[in-house]
CSV table of C-alpha atoms in Angstrom, one decimal:
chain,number,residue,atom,x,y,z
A,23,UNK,CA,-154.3,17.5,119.3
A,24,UNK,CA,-151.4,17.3,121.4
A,25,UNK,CA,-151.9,13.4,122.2
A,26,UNK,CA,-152.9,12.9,118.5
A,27,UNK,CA,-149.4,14.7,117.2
A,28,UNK,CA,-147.3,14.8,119.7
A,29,UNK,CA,-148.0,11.5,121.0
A,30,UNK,CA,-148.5,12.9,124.6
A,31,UNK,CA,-151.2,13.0,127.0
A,32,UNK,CA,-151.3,15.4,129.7
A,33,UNK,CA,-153.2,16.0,133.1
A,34,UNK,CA,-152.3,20.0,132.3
A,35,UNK,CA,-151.7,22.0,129.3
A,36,UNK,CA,-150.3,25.4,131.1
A,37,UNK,CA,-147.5,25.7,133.8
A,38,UNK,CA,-147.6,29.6,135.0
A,39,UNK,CA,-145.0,31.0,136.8
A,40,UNK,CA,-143.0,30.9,138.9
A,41,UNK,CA,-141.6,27.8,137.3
A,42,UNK,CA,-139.5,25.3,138.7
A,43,UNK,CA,-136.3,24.9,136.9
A,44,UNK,CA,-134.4,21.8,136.9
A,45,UNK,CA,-130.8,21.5,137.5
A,46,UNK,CA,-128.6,22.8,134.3
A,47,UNK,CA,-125.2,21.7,133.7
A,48,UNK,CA,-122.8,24.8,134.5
A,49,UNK,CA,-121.7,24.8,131.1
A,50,UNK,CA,-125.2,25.0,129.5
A,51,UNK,CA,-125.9,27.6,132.2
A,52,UNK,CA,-123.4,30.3,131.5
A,53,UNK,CA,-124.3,29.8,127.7
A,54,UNK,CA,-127.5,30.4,127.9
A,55,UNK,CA,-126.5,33.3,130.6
A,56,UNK,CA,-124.1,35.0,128.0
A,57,UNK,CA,-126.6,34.8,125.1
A,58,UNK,CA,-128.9,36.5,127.3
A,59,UNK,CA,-126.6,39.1,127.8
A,60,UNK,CA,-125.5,39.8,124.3
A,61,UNK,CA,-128.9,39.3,123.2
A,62,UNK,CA,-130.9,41.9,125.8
A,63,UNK,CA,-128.0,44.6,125.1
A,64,UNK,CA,-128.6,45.0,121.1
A,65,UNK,CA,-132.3,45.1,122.3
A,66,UNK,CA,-132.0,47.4,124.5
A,67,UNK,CA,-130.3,50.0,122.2
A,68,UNK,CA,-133.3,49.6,120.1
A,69,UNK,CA,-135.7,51.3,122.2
A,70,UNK,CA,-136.1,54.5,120.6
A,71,UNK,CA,-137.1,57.8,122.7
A,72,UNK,CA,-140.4,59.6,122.4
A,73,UNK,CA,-141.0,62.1,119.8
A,74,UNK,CA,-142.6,65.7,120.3
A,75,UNK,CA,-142.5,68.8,118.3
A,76,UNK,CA,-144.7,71.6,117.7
A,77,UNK,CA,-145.5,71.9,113.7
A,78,UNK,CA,-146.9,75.0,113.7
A,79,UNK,CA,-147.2,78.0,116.6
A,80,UNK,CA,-149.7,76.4,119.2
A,81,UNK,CA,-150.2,72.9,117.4
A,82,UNK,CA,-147.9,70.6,119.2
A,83,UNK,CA,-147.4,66.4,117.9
A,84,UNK,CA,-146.1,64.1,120.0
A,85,UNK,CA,-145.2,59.8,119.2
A,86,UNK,CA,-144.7,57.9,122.4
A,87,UNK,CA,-144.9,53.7,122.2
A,88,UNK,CA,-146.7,51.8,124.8
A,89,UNK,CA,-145.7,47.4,124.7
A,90,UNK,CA,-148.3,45.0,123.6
A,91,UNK,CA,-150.2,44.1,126.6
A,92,UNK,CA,-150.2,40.2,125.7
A,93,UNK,CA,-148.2,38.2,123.5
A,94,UNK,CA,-147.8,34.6,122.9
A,95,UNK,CA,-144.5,33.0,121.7
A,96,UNK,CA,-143.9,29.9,119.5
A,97,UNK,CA,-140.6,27.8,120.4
A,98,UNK,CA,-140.3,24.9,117.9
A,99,UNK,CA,-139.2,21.6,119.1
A,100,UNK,CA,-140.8,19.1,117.1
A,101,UNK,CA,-136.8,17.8,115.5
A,102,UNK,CA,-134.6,19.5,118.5
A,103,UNK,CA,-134.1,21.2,121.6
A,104,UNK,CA,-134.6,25.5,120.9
A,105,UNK,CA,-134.1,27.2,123.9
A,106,UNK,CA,-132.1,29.8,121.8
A,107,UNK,CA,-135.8,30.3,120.3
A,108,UNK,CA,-137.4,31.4,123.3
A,109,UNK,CA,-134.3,33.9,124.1
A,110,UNK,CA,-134.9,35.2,120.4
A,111,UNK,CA,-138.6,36.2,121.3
A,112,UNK,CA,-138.7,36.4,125.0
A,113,UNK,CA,-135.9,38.8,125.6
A,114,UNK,CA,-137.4,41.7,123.2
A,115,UNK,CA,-140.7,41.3,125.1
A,116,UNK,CA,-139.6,41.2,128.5
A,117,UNK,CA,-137.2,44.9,126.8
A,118,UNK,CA,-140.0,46.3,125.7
A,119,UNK,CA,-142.4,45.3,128.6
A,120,UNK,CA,-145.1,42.9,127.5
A,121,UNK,CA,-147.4,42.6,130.9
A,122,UNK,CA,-148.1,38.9,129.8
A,123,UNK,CA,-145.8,36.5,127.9
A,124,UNK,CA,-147.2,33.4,127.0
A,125,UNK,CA,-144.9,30.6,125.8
A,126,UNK,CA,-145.9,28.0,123.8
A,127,UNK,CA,-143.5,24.7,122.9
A,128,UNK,CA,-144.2,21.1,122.4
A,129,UNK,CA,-143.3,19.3,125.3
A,130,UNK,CA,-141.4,15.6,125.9
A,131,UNK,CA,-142.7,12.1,125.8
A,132,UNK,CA,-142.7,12.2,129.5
A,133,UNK,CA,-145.4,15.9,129.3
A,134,UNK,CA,-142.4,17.9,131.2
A,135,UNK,CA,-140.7,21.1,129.1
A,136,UNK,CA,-137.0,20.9,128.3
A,137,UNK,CA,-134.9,22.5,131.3
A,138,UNK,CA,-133.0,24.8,128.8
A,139,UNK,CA,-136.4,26.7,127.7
A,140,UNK,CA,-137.8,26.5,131.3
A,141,UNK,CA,-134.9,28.2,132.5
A,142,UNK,CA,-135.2,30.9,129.4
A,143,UNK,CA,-138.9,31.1,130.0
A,144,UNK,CA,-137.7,32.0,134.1
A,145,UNK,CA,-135.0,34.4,132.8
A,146,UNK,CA,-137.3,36.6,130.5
A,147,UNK,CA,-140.0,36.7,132.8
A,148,UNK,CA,-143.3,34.7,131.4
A,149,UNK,CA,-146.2,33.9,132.8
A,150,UNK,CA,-147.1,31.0,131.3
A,151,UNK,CA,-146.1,28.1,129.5
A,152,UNK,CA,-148.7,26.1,127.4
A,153,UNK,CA,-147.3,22.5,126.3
A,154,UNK,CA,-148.5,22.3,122.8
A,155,UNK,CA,-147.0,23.1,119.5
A,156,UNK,CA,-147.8,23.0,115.7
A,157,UNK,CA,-150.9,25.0,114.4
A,158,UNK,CA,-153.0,24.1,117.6
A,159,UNK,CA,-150.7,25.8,119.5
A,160,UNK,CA,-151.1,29.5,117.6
A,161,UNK,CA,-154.7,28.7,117.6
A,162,UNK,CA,-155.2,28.0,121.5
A,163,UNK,CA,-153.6,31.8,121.8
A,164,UNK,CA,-155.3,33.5,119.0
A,165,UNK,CA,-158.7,32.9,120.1
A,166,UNK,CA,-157.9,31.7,124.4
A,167,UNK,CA,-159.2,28.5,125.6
A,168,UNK,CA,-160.5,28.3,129.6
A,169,UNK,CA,-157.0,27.2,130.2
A,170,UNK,CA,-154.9,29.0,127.5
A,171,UNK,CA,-154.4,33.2,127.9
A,172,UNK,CA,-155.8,34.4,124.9
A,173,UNK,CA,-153.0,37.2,123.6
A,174,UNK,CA,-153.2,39.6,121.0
A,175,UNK,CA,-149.8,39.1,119.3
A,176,UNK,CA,-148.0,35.8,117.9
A,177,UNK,CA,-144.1,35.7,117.4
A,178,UNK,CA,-142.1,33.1,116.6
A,179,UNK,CA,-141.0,30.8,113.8
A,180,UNK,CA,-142.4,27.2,113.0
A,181,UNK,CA,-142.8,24.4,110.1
A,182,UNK,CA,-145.5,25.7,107.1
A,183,UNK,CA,-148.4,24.3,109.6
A,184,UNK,CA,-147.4,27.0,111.7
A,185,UNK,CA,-147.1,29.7,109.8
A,186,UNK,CA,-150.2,29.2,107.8
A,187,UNK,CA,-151.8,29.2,111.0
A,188,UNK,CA,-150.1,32.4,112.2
A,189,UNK,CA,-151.8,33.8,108.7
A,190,UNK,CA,-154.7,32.3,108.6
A,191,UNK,CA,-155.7,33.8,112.8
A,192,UNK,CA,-154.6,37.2,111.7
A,193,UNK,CA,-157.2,37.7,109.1
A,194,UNK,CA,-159.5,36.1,111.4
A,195,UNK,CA,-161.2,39.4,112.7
A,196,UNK,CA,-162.6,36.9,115.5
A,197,UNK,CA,-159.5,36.4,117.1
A,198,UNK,CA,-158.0,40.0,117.3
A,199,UNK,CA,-154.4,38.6,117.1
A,200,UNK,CA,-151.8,40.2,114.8
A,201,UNK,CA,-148.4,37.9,114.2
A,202,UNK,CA,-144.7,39.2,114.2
A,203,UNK,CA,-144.1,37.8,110.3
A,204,UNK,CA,-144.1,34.5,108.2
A,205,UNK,CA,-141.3,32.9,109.6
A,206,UNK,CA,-141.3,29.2,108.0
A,207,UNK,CA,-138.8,26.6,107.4
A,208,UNK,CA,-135.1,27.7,107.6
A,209,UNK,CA,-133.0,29.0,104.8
A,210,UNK,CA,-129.7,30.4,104.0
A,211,UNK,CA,-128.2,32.1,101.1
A,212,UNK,CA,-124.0,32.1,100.8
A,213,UNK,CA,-121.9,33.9,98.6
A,214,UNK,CA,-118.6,32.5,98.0
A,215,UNK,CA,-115.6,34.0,95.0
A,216,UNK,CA,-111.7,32.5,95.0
A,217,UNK,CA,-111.3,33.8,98.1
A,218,UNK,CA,-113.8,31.8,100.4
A,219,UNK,CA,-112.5,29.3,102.6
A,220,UNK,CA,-114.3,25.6,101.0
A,221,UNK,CA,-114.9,24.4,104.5
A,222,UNK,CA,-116.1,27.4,106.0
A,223,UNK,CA,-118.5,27.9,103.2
A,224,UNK,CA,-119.7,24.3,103.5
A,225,UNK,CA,-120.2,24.1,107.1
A,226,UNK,CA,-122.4,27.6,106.5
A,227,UNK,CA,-124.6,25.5,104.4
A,228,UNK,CA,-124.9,22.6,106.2
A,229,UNK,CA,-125.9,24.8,109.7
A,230,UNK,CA,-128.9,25.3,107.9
A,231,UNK,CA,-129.9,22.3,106.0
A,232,UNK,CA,-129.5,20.7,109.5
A,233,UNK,CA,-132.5,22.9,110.7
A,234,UNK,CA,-135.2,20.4,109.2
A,235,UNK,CA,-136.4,18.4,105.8
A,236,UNK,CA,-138.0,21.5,104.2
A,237,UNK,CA,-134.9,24.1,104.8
A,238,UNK,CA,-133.2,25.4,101.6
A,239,UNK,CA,-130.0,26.3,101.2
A,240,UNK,CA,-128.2,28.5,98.2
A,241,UNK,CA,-125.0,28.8,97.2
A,242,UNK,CA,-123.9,31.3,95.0
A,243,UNK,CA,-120.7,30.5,93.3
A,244,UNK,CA,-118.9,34.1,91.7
A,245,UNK,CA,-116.9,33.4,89.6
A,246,UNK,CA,-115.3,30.0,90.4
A,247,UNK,CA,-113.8,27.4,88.4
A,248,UNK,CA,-115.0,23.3,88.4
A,249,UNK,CA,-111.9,22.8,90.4
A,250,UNK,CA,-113.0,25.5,92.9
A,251,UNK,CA,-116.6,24.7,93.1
A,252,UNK,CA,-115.9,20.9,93.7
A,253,UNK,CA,-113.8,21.6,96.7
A,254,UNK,CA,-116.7,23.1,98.5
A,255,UNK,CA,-119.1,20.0,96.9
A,256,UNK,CA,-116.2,17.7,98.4
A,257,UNK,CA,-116.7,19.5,101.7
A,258,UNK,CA,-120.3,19.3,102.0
A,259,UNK,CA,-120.2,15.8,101.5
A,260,UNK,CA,-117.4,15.3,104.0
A,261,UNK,CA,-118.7,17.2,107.1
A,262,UNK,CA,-122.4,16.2,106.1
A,263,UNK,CA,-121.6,12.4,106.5
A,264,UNK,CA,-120.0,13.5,110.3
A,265,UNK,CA,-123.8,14.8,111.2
A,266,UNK,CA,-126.2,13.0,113.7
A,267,UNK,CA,-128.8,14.9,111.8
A,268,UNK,CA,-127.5,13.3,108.5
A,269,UNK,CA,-130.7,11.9,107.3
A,270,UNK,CA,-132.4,15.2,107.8
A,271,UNK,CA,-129.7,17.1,105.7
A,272,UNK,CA,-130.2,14.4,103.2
A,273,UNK,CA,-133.8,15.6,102.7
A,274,UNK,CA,-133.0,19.0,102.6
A,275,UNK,CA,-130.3,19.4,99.7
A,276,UNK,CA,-132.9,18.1,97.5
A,277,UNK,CA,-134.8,21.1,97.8
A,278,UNK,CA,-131.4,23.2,97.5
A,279,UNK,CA,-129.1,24.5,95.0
A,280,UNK,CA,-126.0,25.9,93.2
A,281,UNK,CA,-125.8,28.8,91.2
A,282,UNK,CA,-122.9,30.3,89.2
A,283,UNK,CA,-122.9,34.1,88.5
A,284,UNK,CA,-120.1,36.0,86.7
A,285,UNK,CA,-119.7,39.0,88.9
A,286,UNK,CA,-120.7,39.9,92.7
A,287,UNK,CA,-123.2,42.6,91.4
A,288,UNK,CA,-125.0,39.9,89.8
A,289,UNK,CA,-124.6,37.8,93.4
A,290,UNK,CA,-125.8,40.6,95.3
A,291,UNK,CA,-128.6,41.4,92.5
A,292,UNK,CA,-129.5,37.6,92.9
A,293,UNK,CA,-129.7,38.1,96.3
A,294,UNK,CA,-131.8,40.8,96.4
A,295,UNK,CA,-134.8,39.0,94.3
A,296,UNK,CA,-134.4,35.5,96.5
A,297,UNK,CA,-134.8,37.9,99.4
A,298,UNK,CA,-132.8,35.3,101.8
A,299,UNK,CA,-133.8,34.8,106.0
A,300,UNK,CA,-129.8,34.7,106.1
A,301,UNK,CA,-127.4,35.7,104.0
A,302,UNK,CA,-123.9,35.0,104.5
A,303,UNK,CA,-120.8,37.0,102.2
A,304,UNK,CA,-117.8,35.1,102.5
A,305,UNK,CA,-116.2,37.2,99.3
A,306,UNK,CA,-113.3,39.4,99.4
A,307,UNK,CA,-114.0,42.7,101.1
A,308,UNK,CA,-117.0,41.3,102.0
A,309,UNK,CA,-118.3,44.5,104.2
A,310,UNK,CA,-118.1,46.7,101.2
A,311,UNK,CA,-121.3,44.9,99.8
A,312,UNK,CA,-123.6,45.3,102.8
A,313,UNK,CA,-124.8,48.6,101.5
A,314,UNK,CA,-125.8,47.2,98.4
A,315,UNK,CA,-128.0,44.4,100.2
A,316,UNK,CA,-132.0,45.3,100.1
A,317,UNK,CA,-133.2,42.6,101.3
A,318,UNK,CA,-132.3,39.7,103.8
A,319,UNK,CA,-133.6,38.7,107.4
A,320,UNK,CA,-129.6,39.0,108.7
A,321,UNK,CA,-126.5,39.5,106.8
A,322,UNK,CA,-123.6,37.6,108.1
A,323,UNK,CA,-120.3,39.3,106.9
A,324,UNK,CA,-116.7,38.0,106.3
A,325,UNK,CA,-115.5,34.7,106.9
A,326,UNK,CA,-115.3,34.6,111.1
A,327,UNK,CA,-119.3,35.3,111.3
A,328,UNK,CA,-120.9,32.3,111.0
A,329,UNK,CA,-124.8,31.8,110.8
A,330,UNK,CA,-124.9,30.4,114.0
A,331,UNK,CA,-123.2,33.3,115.7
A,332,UNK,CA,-126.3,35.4,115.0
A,333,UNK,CA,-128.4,31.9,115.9
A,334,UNK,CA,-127.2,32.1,119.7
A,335,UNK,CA,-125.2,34.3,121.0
A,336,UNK,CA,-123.8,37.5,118.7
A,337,UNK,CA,-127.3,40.2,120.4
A,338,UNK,CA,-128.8,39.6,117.1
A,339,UNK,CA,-132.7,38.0,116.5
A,340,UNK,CA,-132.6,35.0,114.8
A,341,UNK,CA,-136.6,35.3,114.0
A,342,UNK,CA,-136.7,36.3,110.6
A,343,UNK,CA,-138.6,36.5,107.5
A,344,UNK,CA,-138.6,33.6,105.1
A,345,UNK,CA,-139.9,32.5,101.5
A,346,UNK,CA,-139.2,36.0,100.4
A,347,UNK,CA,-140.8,38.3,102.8
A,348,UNK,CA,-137.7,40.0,103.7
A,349,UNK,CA,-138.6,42.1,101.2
A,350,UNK,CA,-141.6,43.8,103.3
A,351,UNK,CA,-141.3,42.2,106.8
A,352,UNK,CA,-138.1,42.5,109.6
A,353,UNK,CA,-137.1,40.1,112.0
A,354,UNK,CA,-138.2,40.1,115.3
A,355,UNK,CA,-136.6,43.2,117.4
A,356,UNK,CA,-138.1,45.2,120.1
A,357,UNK,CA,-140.4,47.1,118.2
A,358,UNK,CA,-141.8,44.1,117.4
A,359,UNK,CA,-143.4,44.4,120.8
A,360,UNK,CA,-144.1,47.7,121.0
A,361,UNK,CA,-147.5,50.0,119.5
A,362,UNK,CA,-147.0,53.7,118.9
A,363,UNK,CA,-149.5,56.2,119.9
A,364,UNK,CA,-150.0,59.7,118.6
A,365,UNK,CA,-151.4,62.9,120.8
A,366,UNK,CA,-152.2,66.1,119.8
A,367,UNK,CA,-152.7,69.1,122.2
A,368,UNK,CA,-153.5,72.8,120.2
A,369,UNK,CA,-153.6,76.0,122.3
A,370,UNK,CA,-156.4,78.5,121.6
A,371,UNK,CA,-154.2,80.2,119.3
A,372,UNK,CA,-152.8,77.0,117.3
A,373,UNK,CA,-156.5,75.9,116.7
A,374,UNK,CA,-157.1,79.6,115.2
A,375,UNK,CA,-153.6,79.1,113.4
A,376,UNK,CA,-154.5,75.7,111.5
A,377,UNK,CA,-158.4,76.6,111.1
A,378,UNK,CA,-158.7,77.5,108.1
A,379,UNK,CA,-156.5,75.5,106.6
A,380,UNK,CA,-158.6,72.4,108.9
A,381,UNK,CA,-161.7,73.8,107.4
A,382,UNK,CA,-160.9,74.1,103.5
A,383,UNK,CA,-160.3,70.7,103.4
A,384,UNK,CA,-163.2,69.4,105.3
A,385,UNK,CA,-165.1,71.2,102.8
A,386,UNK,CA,-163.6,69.5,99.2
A,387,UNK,CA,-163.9,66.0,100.9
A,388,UNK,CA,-167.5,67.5,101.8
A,389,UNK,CA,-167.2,66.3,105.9
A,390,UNK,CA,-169.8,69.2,107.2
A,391,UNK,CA,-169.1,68.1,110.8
A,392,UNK,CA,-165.6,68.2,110.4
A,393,UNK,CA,-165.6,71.8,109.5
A,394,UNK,CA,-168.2,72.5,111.9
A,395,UNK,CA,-166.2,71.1,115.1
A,396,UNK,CA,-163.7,73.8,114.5
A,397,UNK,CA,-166.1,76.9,113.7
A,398,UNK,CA,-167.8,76.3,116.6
A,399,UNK,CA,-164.8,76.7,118.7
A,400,UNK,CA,-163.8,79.6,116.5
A,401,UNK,CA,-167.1,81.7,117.5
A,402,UNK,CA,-165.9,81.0,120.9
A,403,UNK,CA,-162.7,82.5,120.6
């Protein structure tokens, strides 16, 4: 599959570590050294502490999390270079401290990796890298190959071959996989009144519609007059034209739109049905409306945070939920990674504390053995 779609054919499909790195340009170095920084402190914080009280005299609960053993991580590249997609998903599991990390990306026309994700895949610590993408990529970790690691988690984001791939392994009881989220093409929601800057709300728009043919992009115009509204049409259409990726942003407006709305509680209740994977207020007092926001991958507030702040460099995960699913699904963070386990542990007196109550309710839902594995210890005590 990978000479059929990516036009490659390769003596190897899997590089594991430790990797050689070819040389980086200083510049690109400390980038990607100062994303990783900003990116492995907000994940850090995230790690939450163990939990362990006792509930009743003698009966004590604890919660304690344990990382995924193996997990497998999708970097894109079929339109452009993403090594800001392997920090994204390989510094949460190298936080939360994945054994295995298994890195997937499509690799050049010559079969080599791109230097900026080999050095990524070296700075978060995986083990492998397989050079494949697209849905035969997910599928080569879901089920394992006798070259592939076989994992038993799937991050990362991809075109709609990818994530129905993602969806279709997970209810695939043969593959024991489960996946971080749907993560599919790009999209971005922006919310601009009187006060937005016409450039700065354009240029928000087009770092999205950039992303590939299928990305959507919303505007979400409050309250602004034709004169207002063609300004930021006039911008689009002057900083588009100044793209390389032109042709792809040409594709992708299409499939976007424009939407005028009287008030910003009818933006933010807009919002909040669409569900955006980014959504950017550049309104006036634009941090008072973050509490109203239910649901969005990433909220990008005031008119100095740009999208692509949170795309590289600000700490924050740029995996996140598309076509909607912010409403049930989060981005990528460190618990992404992670599994929580309960325990249990009752002293002889917190088993004859909760006994009865254990007991009674074994017997309505008519469980005989339930009931019976405490009496017995009862006529011990």
């Amino acid at each position: 599959f990978t000479a059929k779609f990516d036009r490659v054919k390769l003596d190897h499909t899997v590089i594991r570590a430790p990797f050689e790195v070819p040389a980086l340009s200083d510049a690109v170095r400390a980038a990607i050294d100062q994303a990783y920084s900003n990116v492995h402190a907000f994940h850090s914080a995230q790690l939450g502490a163990d939990t362990c009280i006792e509930t009743m005299p003698g009966v004590k609960c604890s919660r304690f999390s344990r990382a995924i053993e193996r997990v497998g991580l999708y970097v894109p590249g079929g339109t452009a270079v993403l090594p800001s997609s392997a920090l994204m998903l390989g510094v949460p599991a190298q936080v939360a401290g994945c054994r295995e990390i298994v890195l997937a990306t499509p690799p050049r026309s010559d079969g080599s990796i791109v230097p900026e994700v080999l050095y990524v895949a070296h700075k978060v610590g995986a083990t492998a890298i397989v050079k494949a993408g697209g849905a035969q990529a997910i599928a080569a970790m879901a089920y394992g190959t006798e070259t592939v690691p076989k994992v038993d988690k799937i991050c990362g984001p991809g075109n709609q071959y990818v994530t129905a791939a993602k969806m279709l392994a997970q209810n695939d009881t043969a593959a024991m996989v489960a996946i971080d989220m749907p993560a599919g093409p790009s999209e971005v929601l922006v919310v601009a009144d009187a006060t937005s800057i016409p450039a700065y709300v354009a240029s928000d728009l087009l770092s999205q519609a950039e992303h590939g043919p299928d990305s959507q992009v919303v505007l979400l115009a409050v309250d602004l007059t034709d004169e207002q509204l063609a300004a930021i049409e006039a911008q689009v259409h002057e900083q588009a034209s100044r793209l390389p990726r032109v042709d792809i942003v040409r594709q992708s407006i299409p499939k976007s739109y424009c939407l005028r709305v009287a008030s910003m509680a009818d933006a933010i209740h807009f919002s909040n049905a669409y569900g955006p994977e980014h959504l950017i207020l550049q309104n006036d007092r634009a941090s008072d409306y973050v509490a109203d926001v239910i649901n969005a991958g990433s909220v990008f507030v005031g008119p100095y945070s740009p999208e692509s702040c949170g795309d590289y460099a600000s700490g924050t995960n740029h995996t996140l939920p598309t076509y909607g699913f912010s409403k049930m699904y989060s981005g990528v963070n460190t618990g992404t990674f992670v599994k929580h386990i309960t325990s249990q542990e009752l002293t002889r007196e917190g088993l004859a504390n909760i006994a009865q109550t254990v007991m009674t309710l074994a017997e309505v839902e008519e469980l005989e053995a339930h009931r019976n594995a405490v009496a017995i210890r009862l006529r011990d005590m």
